C-alpha angles and dihedrals in degrees: 000000000000123000090242091055091051091050091050091050092049090050093044094054100025102053096057092044094049091044091052092049092051093048092045092053092053094054125099118257092254092054091047089054090051090053091048089050092050090051089055091055111089092208089065090064092047093058114025098013096055092046095051095040090047093056092048091050093047091055092041090054090050093049097047092036095234108138094194091063090048093051093048089051091050091050091051091048093051092047089051091050092048092050090047088057091050090051089053091062089090092054106038134349093207094053091044092051090048094052094044091048091048092050093049093046092046091050092050093046093048095050094039096051103030105037 
């Protein structure tokens, strides 16, 4: 692996982690407890967690040129989008259908054109 690739990987993973730690330290104790509680909820990881982790893995796979990592990231991203659409069912059926349709179409397009 090239030195530039290593620097990009450190920036890709390091900046969000450091930023989260700084923001977390500035929060009130009640808000910190809410964040800890949300991390204990498995549904948090299904929605937001999969989406964020999927994007990081897609870009990591591109940087290190390992397609398997990129495809795993894409799968996690699409699952996160799909679950986000399911969560929107309580708010709006039209928005939910749009997000779910987008995630299914994006999944099909990704795997049809890139695999």
